[in-house]
Short mmCIF file of C-alpha atoms and ligand atoms in Angstrom, two decimals:
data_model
loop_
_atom_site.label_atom_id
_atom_site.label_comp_id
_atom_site.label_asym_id
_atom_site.label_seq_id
_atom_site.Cartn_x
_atom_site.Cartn_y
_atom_site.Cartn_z
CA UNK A 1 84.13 -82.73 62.11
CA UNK A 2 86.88 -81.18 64.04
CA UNK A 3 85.96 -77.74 65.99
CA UNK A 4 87.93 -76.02 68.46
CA UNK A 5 87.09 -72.79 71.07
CA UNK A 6 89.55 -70.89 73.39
CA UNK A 7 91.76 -73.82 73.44
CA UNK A 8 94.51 -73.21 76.66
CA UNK A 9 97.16 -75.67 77.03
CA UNK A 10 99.34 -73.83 80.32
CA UNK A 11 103.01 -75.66 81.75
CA UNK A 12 104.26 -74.70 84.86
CA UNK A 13 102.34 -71.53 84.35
CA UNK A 14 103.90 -70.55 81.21
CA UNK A 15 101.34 -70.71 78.51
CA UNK A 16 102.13 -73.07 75.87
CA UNK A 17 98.98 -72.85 73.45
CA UNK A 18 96.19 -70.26 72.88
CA UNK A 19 93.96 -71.01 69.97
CA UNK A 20 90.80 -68.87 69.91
CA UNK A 21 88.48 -71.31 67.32
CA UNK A 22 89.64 -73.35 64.16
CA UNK A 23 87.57 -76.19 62.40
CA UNK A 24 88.39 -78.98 59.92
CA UNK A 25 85.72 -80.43 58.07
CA UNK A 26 85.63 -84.26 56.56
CA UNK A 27 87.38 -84.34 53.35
CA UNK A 28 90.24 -81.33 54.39
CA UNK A 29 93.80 -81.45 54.82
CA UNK A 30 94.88 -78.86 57.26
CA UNK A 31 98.77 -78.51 57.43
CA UNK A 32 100.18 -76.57 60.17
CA UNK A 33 102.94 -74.45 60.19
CA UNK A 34 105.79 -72.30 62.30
CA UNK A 35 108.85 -72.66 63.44
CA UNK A 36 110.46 -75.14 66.45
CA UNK A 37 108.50 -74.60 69.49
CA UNK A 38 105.45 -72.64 68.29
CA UNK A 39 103.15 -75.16 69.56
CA UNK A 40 102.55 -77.49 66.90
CA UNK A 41 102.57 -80.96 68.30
CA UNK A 42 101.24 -79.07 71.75
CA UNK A 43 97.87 -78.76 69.17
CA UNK A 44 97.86 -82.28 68.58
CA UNK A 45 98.46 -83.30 71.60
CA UNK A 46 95.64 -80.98 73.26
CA UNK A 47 93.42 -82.38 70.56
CA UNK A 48 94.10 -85.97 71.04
CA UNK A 49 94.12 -85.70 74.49
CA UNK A 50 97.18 -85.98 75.57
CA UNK A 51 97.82 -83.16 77.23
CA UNK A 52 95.67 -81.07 79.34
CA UNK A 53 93.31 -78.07 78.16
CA UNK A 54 90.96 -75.61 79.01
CA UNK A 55 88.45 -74.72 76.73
CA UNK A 56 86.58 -77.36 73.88
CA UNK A 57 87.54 -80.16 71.32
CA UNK A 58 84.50 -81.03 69.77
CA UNK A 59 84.67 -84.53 67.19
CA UNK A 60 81.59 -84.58 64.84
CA UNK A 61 79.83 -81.89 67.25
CA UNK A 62 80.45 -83.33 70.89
CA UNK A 63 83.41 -82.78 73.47
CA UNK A 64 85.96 -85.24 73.35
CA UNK A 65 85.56 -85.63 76.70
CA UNK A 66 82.22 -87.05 76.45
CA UNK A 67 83.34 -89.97 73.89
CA UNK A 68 83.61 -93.22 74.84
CA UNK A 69 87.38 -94.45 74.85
CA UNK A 70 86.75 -96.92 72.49
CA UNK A 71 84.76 -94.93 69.96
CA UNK A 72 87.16 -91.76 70.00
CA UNK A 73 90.08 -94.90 69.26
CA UNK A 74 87.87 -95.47 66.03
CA UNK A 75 87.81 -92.29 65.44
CA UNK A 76 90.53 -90.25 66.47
CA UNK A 77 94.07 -91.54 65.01
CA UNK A 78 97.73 -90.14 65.87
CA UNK A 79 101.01 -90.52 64.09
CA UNK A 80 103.31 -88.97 67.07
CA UNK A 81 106.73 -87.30 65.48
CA UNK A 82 108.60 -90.39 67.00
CA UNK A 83 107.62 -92.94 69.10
CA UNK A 84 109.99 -95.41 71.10
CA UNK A 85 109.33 -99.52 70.84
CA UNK A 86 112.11 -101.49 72.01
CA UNK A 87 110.29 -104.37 72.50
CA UNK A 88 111.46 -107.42 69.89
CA UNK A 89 107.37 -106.92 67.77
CA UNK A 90 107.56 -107.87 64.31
CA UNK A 91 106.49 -104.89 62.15
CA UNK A 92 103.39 -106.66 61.40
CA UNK A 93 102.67 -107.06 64.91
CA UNK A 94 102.99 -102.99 65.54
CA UNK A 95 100.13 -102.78 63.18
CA UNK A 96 98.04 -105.43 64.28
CA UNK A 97 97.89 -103.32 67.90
CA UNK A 98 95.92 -100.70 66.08
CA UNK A 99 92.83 -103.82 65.97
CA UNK A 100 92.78 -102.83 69.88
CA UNK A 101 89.28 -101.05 69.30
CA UNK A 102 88.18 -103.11 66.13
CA UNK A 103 86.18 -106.27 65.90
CA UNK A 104 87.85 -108.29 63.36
CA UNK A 105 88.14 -112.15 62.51
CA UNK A 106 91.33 -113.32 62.19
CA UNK A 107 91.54 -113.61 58.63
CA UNK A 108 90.02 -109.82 58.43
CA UNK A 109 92.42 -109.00 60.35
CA UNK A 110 95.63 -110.28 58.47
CA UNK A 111 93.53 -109.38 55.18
CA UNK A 112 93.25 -105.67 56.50
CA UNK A 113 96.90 -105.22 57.84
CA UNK A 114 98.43 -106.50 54.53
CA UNK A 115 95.60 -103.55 53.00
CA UNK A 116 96.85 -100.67 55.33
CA UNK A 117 100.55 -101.98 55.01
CA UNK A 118 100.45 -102.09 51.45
CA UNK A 119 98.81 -98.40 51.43
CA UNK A 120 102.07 -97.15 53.14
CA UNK A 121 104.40 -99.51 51.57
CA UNK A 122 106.24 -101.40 54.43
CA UNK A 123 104.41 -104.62 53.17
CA UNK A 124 107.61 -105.94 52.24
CA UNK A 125 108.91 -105.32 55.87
CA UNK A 126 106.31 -107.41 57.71
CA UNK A 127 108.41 -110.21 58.74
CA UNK A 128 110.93 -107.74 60.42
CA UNK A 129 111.70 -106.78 63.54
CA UNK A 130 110.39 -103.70 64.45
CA UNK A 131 113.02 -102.16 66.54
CA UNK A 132 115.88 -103.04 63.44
CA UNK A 133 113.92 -100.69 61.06
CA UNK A 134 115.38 -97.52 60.20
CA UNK A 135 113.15 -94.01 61.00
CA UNK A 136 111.12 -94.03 57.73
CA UNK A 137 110.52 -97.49 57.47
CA UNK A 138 108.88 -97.60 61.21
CA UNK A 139 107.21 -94.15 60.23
CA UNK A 140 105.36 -95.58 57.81
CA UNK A 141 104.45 -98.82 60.12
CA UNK A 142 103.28 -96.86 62.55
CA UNK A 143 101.54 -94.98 59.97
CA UNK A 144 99.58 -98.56 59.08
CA UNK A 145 98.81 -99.00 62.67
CA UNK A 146 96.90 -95.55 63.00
CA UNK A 147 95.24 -96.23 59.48
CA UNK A 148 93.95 -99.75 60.48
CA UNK A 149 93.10 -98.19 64.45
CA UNK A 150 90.91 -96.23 61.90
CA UNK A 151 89.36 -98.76 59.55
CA UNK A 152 85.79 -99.09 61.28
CA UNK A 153 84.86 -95.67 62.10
CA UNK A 154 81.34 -95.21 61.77
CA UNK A 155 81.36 -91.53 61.31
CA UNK A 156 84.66 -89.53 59.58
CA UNK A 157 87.61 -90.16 61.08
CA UNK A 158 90.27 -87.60 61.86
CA UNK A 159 93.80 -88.10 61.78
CA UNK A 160 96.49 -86.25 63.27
CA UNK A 161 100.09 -86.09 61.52
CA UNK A 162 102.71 -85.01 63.55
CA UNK A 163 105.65 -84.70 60.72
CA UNK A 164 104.36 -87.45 59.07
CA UNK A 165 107.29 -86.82 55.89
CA UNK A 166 109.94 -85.92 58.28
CA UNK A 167 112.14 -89.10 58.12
CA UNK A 168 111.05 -90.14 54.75
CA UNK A 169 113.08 -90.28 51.73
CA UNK A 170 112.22 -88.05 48.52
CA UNK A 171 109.62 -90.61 46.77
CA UNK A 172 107.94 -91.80 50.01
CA UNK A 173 107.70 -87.92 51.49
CA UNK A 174 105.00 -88.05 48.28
CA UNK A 175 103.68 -91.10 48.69
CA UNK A 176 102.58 -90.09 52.32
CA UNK A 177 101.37 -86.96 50.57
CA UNK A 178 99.28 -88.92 48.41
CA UNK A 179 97.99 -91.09 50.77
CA UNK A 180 96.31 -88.07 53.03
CA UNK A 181 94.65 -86.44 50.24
CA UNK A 182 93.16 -89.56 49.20
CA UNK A 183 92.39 -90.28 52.59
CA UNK A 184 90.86 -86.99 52.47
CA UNK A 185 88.93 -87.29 49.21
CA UNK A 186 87.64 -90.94 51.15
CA UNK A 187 86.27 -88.15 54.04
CA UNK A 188 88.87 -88.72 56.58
CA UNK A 189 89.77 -84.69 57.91
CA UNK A 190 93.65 -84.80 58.22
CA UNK A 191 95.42 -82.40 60.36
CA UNK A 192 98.98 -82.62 59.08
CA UNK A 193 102.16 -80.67 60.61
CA UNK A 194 104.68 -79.78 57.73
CA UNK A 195 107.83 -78.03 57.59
CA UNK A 196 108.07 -78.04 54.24
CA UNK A 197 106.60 -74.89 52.20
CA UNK A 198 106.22 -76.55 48.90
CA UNK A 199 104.61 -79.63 50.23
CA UNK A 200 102.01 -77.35 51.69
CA UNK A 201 101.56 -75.31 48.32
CA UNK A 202 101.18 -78.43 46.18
CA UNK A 203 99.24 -80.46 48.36
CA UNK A 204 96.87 -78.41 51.11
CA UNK A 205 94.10 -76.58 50.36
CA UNK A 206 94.25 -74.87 53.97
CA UNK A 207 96.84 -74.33 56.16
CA UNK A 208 97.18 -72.25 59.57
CA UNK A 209 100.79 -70.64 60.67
CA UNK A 210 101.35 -71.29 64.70
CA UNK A 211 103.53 -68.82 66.40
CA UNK A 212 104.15 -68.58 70.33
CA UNK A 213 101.10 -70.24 70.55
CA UNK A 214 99.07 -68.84 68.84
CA UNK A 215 97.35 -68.76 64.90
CA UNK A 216 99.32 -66.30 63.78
CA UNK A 217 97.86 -66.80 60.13
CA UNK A 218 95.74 -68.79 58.69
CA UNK A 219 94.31 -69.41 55.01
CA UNK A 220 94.67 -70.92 51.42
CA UNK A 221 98.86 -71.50 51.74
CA UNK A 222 99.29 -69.20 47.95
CA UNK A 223 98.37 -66.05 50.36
CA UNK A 224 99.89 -67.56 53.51
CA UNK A 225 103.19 -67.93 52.19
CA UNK A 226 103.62 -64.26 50.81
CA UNK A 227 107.02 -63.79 51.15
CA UNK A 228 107.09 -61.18 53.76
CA UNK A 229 105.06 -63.73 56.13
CA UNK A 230 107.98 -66.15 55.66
CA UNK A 231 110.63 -63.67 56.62
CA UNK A 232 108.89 -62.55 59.49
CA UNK A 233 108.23 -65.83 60.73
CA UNK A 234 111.28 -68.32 59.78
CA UNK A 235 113.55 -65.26 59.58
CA UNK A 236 114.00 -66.46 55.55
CA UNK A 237 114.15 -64.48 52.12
CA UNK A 238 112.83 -67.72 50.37
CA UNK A 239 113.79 -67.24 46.60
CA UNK A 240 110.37 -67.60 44.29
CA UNK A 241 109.94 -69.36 41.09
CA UNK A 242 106.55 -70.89 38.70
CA UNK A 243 106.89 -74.55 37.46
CA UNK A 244 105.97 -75.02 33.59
CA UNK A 245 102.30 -75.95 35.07
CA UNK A 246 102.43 -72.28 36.81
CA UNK A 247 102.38 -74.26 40.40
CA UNK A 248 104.27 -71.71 42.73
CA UNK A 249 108.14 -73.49 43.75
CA UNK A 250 109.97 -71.87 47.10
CA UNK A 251 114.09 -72.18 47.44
P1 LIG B 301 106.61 -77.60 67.96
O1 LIG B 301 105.88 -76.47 67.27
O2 LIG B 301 108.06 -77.59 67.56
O3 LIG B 301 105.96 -78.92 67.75
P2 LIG B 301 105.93 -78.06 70.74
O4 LIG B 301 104.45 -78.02 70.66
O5 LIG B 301 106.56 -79.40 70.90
O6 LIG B 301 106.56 -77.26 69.52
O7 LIG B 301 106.38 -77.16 71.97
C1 LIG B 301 105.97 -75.82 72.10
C2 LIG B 301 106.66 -75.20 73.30
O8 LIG B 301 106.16 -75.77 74.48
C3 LIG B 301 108.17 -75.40 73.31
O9 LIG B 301 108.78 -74.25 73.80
C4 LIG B 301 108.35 -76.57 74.26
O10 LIG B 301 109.59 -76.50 74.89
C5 LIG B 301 107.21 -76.33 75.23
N1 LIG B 301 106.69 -77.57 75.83
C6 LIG B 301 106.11 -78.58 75.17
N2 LIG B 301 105.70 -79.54 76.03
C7 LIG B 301 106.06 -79.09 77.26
C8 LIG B 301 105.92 -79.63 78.58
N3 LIG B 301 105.36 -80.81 78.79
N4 LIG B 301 106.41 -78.90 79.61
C9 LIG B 301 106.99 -77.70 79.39
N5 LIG B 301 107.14 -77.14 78.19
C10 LIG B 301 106.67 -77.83 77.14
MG1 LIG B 302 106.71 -80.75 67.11
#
């Protein structure tokens, strides 16, 4: 669903991102990897078009440049590592922008925003005001806005995570965990930028290790995250140990 070529992303002539080719199919949870400033959000930034790139971004076979607005909005979701909304919008309200591309009656509407709400649990926070919610909570609203922006796709949506656990709490770090892979198993591909090791091991089939740039490797995460790759690229001796169901735990 997802296929890139000789992606370039260039800043003041300094070259921020060189990615040669990397796919995603529908149903696959790609987590990316590396350290501060290898280029991770750059990636999703490129792919969502946010930034600008030479080479192709292809959704479902064609350049992204060729989509309609309105149909790559159906399609093509971001959760940003933080966004900024001052602005005094009830939390429901922040989720009810992501109906921008959607035709919905109003009932639908407040039918599907208590669905994707309740998905990332903030359904309880509806009534609040956006800007008094702490860093999970509007996380995981803006989480509901990208799900419902995605709600009518007519082909496999992708979604692009840009730390989506990062200011979540122990139990909802899983949940959102959860959610992709289901997500997933519903066809959605999920590109999903993690920091942390284990999450990767217990939940990503796939993952791809950015450094300077560049895929620096890339593969099932068990032969990724061989120990010397993890010295060499967070400059970490990461202690190893097996859960009682054998799954593979990093300290
Ligand atoms: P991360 O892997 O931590 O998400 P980023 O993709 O945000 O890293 O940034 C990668 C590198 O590119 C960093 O060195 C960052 O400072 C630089 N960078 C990102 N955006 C810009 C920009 N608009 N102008 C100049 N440098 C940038
Ligand atoms: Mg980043």
């Amino acid at each position: 669903m997802l296929r890139i070529e000789n992606l370039v992303c260039h800043s003041d002539g300094k070259s921020l991102l060189d990615i040669e080719g990397l796919h995603v199919k529908g149903g696959e949870t790609l987590a990316v990897l590396g350290p501060n400033g290898a280029g991770k959000s750059t990636l999703l930034r490129a792919i969502s078009g946010d930034c600008g790139y030479d080479g192709e971004v292809l959704v479902h076979g064609r350049s992204r440049r060729n989509w309609r607005s309105n149909y790559l909005a159906r399609h093509l979701g971001v959760l940003p590592q933080s966004s900024v909304l001052t602005f005094p919008f009830l939390a429901h309200e922040v989720v009810s922008l992501g109906a921008i591309p959607l035709k919905l009656s109003q009932r639908g509407m407040r039918e599907e925003i208590r669905r994707v709400m309740k998905l990332c649990d903030c359904d309880h926070l509806s009534e609040r005001l956006f800007p008094s919610l702490s860093g999970g909570e509007k996380q995981r609203v803006q989480l509901a806005r990208v799900l419902l922006q995605l709600s009518q796709a007519e082909e496999s949506p992708l979604l692009l995570l840009d730390e989506p656990t990062s200011a979540q709490d122990l139990g909802h770090q899983h949940l959102m965990l959860r959610l992709t892979n289901q997500l997933a198993r519903e066809g959605y591909g999920v590109i999903s930028i993690l920091h942390d090791l284990n999450h990767t091991l217990h939940y990503c089939k796939r993952c791809i290790v950015l450094e300077n740039g560049r895929v620096r490797y890339q593969g099932r995460p068990d032969d990724v995250l061989a120990p010397e790759h993890i010295g060499e690229i967070w400059n970490y001796r990461p202690t190893f140990g097996w859960l009682q169901d054998d799954r593979l735990v990093l300290a």
